[in-house]
Short mmCIF file of C-alpha atoms in Angstrom, two decimals:
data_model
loop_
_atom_site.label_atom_id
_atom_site.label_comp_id
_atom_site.label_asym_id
_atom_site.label_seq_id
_atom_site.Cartn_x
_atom_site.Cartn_y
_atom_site.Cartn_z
CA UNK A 1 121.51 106.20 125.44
CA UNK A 2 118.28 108.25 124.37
CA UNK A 3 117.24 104.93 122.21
CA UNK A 4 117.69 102.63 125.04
CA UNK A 5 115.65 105.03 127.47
CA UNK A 6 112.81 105.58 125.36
CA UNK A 7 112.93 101.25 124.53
CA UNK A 8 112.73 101.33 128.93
CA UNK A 9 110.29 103.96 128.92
CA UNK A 10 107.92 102.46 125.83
CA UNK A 11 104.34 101.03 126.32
CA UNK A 12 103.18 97.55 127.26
CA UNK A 13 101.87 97.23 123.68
CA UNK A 14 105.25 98.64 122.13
CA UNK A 15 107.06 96.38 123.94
CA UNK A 16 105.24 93.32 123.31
CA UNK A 17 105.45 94.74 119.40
CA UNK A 18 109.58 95.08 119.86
CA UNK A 19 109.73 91.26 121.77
CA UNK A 20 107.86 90.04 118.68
CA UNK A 21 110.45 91.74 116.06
CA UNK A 22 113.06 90.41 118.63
CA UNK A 23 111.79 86.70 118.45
CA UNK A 24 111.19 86.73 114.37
CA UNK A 25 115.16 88.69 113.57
CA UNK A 26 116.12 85.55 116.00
CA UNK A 27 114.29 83.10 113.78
CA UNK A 28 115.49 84.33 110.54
CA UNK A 29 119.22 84.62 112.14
CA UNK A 30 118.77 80.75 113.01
CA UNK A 31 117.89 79.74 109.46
CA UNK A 32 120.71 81.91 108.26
CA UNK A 33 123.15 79.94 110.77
CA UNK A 34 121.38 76.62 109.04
CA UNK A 35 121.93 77.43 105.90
CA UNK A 36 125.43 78.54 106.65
CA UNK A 37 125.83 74.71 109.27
CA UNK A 38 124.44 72.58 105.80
CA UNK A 39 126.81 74.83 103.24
CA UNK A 40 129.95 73.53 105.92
CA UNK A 41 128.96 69.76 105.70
CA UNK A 42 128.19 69.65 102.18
CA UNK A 43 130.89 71.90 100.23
CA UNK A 44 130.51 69.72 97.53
CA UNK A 45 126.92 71.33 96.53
CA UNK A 46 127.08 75.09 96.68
CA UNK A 47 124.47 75.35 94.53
CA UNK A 48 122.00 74.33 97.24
CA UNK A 49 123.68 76.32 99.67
CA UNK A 50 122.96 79.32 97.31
CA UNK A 51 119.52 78.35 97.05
CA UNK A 52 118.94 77.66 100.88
CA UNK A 53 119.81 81.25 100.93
CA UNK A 54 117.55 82.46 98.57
CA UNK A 55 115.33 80.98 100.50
CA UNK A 56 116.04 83.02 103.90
CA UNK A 57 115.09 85.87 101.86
CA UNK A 58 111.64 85.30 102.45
CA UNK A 59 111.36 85.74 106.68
CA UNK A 60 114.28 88.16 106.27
CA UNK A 61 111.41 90.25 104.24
CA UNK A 62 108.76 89.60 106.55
CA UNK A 63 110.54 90.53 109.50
CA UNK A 64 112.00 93.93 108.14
CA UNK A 65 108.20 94.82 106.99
CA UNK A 66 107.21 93.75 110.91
CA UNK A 67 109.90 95.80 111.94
CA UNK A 68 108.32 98.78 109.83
CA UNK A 69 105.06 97.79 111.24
CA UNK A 70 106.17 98.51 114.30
CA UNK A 71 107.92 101.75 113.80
CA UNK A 72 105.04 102.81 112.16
CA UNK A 73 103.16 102.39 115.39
CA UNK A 74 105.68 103.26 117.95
CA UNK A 75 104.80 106.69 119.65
CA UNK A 76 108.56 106.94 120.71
CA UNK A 77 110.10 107.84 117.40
CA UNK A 78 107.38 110.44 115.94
CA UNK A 79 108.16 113.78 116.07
CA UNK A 80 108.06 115.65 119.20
CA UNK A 81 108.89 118.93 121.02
CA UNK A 82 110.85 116.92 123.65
CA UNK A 83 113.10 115.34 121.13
CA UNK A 84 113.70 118.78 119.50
CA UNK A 85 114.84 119.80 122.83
CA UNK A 86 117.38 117.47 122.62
CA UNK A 87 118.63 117.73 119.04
CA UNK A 88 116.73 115.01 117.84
CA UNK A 89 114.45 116.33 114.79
CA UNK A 90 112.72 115.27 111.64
CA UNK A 91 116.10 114.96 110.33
CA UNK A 92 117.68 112.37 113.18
CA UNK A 93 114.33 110.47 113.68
CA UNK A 94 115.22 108.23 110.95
CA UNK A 95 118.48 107.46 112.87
CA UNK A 96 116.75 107.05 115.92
CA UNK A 97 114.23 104.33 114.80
CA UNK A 98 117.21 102.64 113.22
CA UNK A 99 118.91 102.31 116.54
CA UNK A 100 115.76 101.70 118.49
CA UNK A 101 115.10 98.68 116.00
CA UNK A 102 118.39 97.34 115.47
CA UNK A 103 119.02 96.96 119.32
CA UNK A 104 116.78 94.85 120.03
CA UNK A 105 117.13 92.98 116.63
CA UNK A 106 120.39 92.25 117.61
CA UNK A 107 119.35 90.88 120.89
CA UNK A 108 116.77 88.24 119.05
CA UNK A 109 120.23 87.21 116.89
CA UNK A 110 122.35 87.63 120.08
CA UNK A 111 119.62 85.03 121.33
CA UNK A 112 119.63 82.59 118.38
CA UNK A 113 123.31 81.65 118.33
CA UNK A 114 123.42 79.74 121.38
CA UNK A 115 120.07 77.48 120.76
CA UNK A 116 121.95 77.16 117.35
CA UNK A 117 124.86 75.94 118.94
CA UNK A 118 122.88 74.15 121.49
CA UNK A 119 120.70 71.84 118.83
CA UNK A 120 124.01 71.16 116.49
CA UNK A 121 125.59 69.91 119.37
CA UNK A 122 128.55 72.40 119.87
CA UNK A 123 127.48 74.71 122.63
CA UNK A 124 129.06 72.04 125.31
CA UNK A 125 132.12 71.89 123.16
CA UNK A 126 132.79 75.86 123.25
CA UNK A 127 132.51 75.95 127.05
CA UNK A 128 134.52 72.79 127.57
CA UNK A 129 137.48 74.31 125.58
CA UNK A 130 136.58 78.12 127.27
CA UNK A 131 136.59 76.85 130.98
CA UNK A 132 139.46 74.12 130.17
CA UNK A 133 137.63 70.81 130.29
CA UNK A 134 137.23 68.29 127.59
CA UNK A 135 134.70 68.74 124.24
CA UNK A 136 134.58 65.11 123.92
CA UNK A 137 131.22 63.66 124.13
CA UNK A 138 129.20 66.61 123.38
CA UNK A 139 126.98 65.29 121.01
CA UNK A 140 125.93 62.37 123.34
CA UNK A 141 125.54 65.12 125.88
CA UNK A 142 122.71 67.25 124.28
CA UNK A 143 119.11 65.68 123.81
CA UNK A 144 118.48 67.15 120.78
CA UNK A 145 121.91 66.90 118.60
CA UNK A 146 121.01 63.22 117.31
CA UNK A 147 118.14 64.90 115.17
CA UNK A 148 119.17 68.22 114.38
CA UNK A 149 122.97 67.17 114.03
CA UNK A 150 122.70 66.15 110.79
CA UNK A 151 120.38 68.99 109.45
CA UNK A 152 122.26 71.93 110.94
CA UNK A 153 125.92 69.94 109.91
CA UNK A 154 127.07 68.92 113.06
CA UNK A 155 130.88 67.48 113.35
CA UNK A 156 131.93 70.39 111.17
CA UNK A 157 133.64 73.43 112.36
CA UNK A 158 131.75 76.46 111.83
CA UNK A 159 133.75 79.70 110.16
CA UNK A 160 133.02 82.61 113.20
CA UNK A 161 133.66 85.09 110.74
CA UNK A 162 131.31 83.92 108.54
CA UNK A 163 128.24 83.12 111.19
CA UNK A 164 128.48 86.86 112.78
CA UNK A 165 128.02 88.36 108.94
CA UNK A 166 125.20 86.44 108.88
CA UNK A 167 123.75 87.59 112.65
CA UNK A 168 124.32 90.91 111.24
CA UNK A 169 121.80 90.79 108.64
CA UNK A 170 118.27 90.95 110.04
CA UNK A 171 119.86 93.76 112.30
CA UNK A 172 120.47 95.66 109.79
CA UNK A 173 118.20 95.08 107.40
CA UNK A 174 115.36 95.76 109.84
CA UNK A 175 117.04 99.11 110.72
CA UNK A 176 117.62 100.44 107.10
CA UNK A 177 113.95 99.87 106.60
CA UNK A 178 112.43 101.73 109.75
CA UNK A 179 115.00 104.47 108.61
CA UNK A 180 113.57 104.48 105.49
CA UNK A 181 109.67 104.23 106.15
CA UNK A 182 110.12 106.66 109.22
CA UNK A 183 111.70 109.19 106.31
CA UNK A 184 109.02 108.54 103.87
CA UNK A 185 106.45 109.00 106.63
CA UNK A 186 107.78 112.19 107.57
CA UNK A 187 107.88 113.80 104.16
CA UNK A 188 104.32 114.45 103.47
CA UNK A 189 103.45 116.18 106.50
CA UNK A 190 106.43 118.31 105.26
CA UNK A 191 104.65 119.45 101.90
CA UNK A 192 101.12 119.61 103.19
CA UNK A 193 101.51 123.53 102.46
CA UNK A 194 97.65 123.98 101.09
CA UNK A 195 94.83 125.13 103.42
CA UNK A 196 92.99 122.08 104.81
CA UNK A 197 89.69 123.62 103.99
CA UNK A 198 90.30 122.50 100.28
CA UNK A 199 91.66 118.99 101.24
CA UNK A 200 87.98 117.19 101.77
CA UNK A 201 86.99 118.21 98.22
CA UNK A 202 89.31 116.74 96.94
CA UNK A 203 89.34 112.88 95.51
CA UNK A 204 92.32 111.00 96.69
CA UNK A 205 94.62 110.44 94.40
CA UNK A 206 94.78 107.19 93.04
CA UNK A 207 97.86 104.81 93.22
CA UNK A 208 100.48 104.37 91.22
CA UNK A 209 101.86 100.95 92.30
CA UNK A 210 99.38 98.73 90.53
CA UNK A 211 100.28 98.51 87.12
CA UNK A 212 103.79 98.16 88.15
CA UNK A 213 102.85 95.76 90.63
CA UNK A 214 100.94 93.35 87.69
CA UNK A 215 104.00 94.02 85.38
CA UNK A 216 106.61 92.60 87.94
CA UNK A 217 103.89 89.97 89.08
CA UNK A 218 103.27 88.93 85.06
CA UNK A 219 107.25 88.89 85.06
CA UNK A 220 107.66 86.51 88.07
CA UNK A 221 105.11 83.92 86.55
CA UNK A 222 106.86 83.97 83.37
CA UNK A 223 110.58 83.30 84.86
CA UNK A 224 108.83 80.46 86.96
CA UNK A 225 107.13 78.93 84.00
CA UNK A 226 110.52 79.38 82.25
CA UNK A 227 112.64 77.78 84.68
CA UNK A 228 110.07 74.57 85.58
CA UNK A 229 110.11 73.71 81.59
CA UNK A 230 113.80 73.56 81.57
CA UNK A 231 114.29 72.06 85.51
CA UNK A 232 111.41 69.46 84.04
CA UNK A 233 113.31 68.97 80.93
CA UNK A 234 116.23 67.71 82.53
CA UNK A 235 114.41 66.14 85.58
CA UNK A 236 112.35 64.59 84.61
CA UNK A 237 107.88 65.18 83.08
CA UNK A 238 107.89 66.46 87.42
CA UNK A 239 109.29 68.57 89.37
CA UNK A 240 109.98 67.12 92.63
CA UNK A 241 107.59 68.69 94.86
CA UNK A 242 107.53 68.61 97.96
CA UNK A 243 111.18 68.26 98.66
CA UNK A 244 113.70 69.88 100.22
CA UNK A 245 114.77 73.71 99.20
CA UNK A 246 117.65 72.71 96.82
CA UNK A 247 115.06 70.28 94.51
CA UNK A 248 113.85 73.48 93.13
CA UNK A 249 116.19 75.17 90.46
CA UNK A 250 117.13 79.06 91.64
CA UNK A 251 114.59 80.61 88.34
CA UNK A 252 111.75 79.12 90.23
CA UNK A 253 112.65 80.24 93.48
CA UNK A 254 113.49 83.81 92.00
CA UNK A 255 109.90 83.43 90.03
CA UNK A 256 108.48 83.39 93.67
CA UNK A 257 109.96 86.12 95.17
CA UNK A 258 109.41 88.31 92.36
CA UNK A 259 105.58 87.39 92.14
CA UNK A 260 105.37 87.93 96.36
CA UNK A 261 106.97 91.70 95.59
CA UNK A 262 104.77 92.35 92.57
CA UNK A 263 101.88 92.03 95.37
CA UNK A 264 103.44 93.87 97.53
CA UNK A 265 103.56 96.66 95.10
CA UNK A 266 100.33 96.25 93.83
CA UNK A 267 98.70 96.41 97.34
CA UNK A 268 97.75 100.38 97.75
CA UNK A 269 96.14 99.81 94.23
CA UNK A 270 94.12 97.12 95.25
CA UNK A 271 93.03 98.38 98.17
CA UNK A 272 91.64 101.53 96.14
CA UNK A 273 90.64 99.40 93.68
CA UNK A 274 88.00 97.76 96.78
CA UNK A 275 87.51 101.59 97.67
CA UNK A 276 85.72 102.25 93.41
CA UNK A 277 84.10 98.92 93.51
CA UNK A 278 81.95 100.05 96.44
CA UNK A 279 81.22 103.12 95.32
CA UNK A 280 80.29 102.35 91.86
CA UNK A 281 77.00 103.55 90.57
CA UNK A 282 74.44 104.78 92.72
CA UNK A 283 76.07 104.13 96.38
CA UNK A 284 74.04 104.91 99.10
CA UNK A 285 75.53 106.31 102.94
CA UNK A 286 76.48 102.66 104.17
CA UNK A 287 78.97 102.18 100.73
CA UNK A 288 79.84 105.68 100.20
CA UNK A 289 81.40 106.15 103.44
CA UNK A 290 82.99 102.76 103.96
CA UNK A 291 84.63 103.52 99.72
CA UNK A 292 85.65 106.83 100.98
CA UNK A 293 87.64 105.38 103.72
CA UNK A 294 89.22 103.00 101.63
CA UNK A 295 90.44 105.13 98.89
CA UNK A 296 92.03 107.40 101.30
CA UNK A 297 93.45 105.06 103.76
CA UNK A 298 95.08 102.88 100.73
CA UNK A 299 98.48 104.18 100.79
CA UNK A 300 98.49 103.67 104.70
CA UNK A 301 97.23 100.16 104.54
CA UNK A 302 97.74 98.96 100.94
CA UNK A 303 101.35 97.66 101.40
CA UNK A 304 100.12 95.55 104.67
CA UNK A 305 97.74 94.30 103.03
CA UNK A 306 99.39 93.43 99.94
CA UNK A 307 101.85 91.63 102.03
CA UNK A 308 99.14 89.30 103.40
CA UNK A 309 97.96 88.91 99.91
CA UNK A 310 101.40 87.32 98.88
CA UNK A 311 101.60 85.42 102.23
CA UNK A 312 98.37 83.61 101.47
CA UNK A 313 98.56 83.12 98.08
CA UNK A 314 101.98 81.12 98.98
CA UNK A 315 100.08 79.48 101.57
CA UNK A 316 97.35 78.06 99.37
CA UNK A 317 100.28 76.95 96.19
CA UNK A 318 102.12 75.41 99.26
CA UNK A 319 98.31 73.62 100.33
CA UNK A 320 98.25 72.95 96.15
CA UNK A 321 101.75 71.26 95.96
CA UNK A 322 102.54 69.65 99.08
CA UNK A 323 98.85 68.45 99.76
CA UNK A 324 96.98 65.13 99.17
CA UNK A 325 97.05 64.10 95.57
CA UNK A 326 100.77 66.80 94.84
CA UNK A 327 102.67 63.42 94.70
CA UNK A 328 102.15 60.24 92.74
CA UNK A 329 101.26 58.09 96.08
CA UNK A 330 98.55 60.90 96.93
CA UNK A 331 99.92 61.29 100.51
CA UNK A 332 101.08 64.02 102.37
CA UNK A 333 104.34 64.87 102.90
CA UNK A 334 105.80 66.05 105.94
CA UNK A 335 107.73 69.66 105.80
CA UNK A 336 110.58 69.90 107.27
CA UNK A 337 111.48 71.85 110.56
CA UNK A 338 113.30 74.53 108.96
CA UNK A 339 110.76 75.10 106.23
CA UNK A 340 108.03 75.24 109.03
CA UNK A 341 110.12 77.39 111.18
CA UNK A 342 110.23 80.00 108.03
CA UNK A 343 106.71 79.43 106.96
CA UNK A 344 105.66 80.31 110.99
CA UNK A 345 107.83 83.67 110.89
CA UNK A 346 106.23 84.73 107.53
CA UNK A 347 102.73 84.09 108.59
CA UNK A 348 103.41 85.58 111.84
CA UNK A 349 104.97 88.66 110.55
CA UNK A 350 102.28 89.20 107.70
CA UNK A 351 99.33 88.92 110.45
CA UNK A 352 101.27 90.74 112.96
CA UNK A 353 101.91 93.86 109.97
CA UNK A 354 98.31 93.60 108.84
CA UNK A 355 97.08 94.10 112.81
CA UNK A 356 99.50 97.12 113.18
CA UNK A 357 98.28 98.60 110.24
CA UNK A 358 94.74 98.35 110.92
CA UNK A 359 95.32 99.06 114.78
CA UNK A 360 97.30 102.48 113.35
CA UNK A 361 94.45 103.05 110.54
CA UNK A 362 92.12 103.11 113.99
CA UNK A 363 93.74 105.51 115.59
CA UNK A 364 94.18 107.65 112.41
CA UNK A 365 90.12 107.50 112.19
CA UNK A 366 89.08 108.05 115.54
CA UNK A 367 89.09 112.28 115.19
CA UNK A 368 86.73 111.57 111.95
CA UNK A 369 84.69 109.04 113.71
CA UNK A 370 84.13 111.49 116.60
CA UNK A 371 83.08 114.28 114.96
CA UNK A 372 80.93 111.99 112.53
CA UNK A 373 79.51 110.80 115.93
CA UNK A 374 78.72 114.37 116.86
CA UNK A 375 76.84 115.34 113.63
CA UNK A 376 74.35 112.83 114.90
CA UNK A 377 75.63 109.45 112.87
CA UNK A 378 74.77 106.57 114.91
CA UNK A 379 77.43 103.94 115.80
CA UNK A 380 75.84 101.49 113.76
CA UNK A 381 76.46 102.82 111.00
CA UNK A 382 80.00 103.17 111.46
CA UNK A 383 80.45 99.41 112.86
CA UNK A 384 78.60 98.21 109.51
CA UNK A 385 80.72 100.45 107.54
CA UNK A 386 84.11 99.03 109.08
CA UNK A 387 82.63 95.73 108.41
CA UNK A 388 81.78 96.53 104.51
CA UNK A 389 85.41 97.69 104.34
CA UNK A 390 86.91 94.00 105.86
CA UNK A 391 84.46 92.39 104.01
CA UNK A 392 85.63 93.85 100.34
CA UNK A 393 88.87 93.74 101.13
CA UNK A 394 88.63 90.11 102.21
CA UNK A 395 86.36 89.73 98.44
CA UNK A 396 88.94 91.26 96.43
CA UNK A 397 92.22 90.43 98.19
CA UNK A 398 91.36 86.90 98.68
CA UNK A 399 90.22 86.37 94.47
CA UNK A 400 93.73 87.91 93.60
CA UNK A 401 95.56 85.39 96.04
CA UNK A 402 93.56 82.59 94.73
CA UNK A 403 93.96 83.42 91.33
CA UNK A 404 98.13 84.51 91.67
CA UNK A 405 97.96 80.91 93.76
CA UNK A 406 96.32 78.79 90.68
CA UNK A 407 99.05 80.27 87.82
CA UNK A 408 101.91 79.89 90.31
CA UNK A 409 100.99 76.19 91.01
CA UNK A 410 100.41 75.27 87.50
CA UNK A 411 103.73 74.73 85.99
CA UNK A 412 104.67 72.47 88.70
CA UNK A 413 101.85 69.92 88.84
CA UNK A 414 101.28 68.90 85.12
#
């Protein structure tokens, strides 16, 4: 009851945060119900069913890290004296988020299984049989089941069992993960036991996610490079790009997914990384303060923006592959509606994280700003600093997407 009042009780902007997790656990629950329609029509192919999966791992990501986003932002679940009152501490706020997020996660799902049902033609059927009248004719009946019949697997009867395990997942994946970011941002205001008046002297400390996040980046271009020479050995001297998800092998997929986390990880670093670049040599007010910021703000918006790293370097290998001159003819080819329905809820959710994260590292700064303001600094200077920060940030996260972009695409297009 206390999560569902404080979800009634929330702000406009909260809200419209929580109705965006909503529509993107709905998406991801419809692609898992897609996968699952296709693995049902074609039984005799589970290894594309497998990969199709593999696939959904990639908006099931993106909308547990928007879910974070928005925990992360949410006034509702920080610690307060009201929710002591009430028994609900440090210690429960983890299960509160949880609950807050999975309820309305589970709505977006709750959402997505009758459009499912709807576009595969079925929907009709079910309320035929449940009020007593006749399924027949149900696919001549909806608009839309002629085209999405066949790619959802339409005319096949769809395990229950098996379709609500797979609503379940975004639910509570997205829940586990506000648990856990709500813990983790909880524990250092726990240890901050030293007197704040030695804080400022201090350097922030730097880090330690990049080298890790090269190593398992390094390691995802090798497995991909790995798996193209022996999916091209047996293919054929191309992979067969663009295609549907099962024309890739599952090493190449995997390759991905590990090179998209190894960004992730490295994100805080590179951030910081911006932070020494600006203040290198001799920096004057403008760079000093704007590399200050950065170095330590990275741990609050490194992972955010690492995550829109990995999002556009995928975009740009997907621009290299599936662009004019990818395929023999030259042409474009179109993607299909799932794979833009996926690529939509990734974008979405990486813009949507990165605009939390900077609209949380704003509120974080405005006590600094103000009394910055009131030791005579003119705004000026603080708008030209903010806009040295986006503008190395944009420098150095945009060469490593480029960069991650070119050595991804490279095995595939020789």
């Amino acid at each position: 009851m206390l999560a569902l009042r404080l979800v009634r009780t929330s702000r406009p902007s909260a809200l419209a945060r929580r109705a965006l997790v909503a529509c993107a656990a709905g998406a991801v629950g419809f692609l898992l119900l897609s996968a699952l329609g296709h693995a049902v029509a074609h039984p005799e192919r589970p290894g594309a069913a497998a990969v199709r999966l593999l696939w959904c791992v990639v908006p099931l990501a993106a909308c547990a890290h928007l879910a974070v986003a928005a925990v992360r932002s949410d006034p509702g679940v920080r610690p307060r004296a009201g929710l002591d009152a009430v028994g609900v501490g440090p210690a429960r706020l983890p299960l509160l988020a949880a609950l807050t997020t999975g309820l309305y996660c589970a709505l977006g799902c709750a959402l997505a299984l009758p459009v499912f049902l709807h576009l595969r033609g079925g929907l009709d059927g079910v309320l035929g049989r449940t009020l007593g009248g006749t399924p027949g004719g149900a696919l001549e009946r909806v608009p839309l089941a002629g085209a999405a019949g066949e790619l959802l697997g339409a005319g096949h009867p769809l395990p229950r069992a098996a379709a609500l395990t797979l609503l379940a997942v975004p639910p509570l994946a997205a829940a586990g993960a506000s648990a856990v970011a709500t813990r983790m941002r909880a524990a250092p205001r726990d240890h901050r036991t030293e007197p704040p008046a030695v804080l400022p002297h201090r350097p922030p400390p730097v880090p330690a996610g990049l080298p890790w996040g090269v190593a398992v980046t390094a390691a995802g271009l090798a497995l991909e490079t790995y798996a193209a020479e022996r999916f091209t050995a047996s293919a054929g001297p191309r992979v067969p790009l663009p295609g549907p998800p099962e024309a890739l092998g599952p090493g190449i997929v995997a390759g991905w997914l590990l090179i998209a986390a190894g960004l992730v990880l490295a994100g805080p670093g590179l951030v910081h990384l911006c932070g020494l670049l600006l203040t290198a040599g001799r920096p004057g007010v403008l760079r000093l303060l704007s590399g200050r910021v950065l170095r330590e703000e990275a741990p609050r918006v490194g992972h955010p923006a690492g995550v829109l790293c990995a999002v556009t370097a995928g975009a740009l290998t997907a621009v290299r592959l599936h662009g004019p001159g990818a395929v023999p003819g030259g042409a474009e080819t179109a993607v299909g509606p799932l794979a833009a329905l996926g690529a939509a809820v990734v974008v979405v959710c990486a813009v949507a994280g990165a605009l939390s994260a900077a609209s949380e590292f704003r509120a974080a700064r405005a006590p600094a700003n103000d009394g910055l303001r009131r030791l005579g600094v003119p705004r000026r200077l603080l708008r030209a600093a903010a806009a040295l920060r986006v503008a190395a940030l944009l420098g150095v996260l945009g060469s490593a997407a480029w960069l991650v972009a070119e050595l991804a695409s490279m095995p595939l297009v020789r």
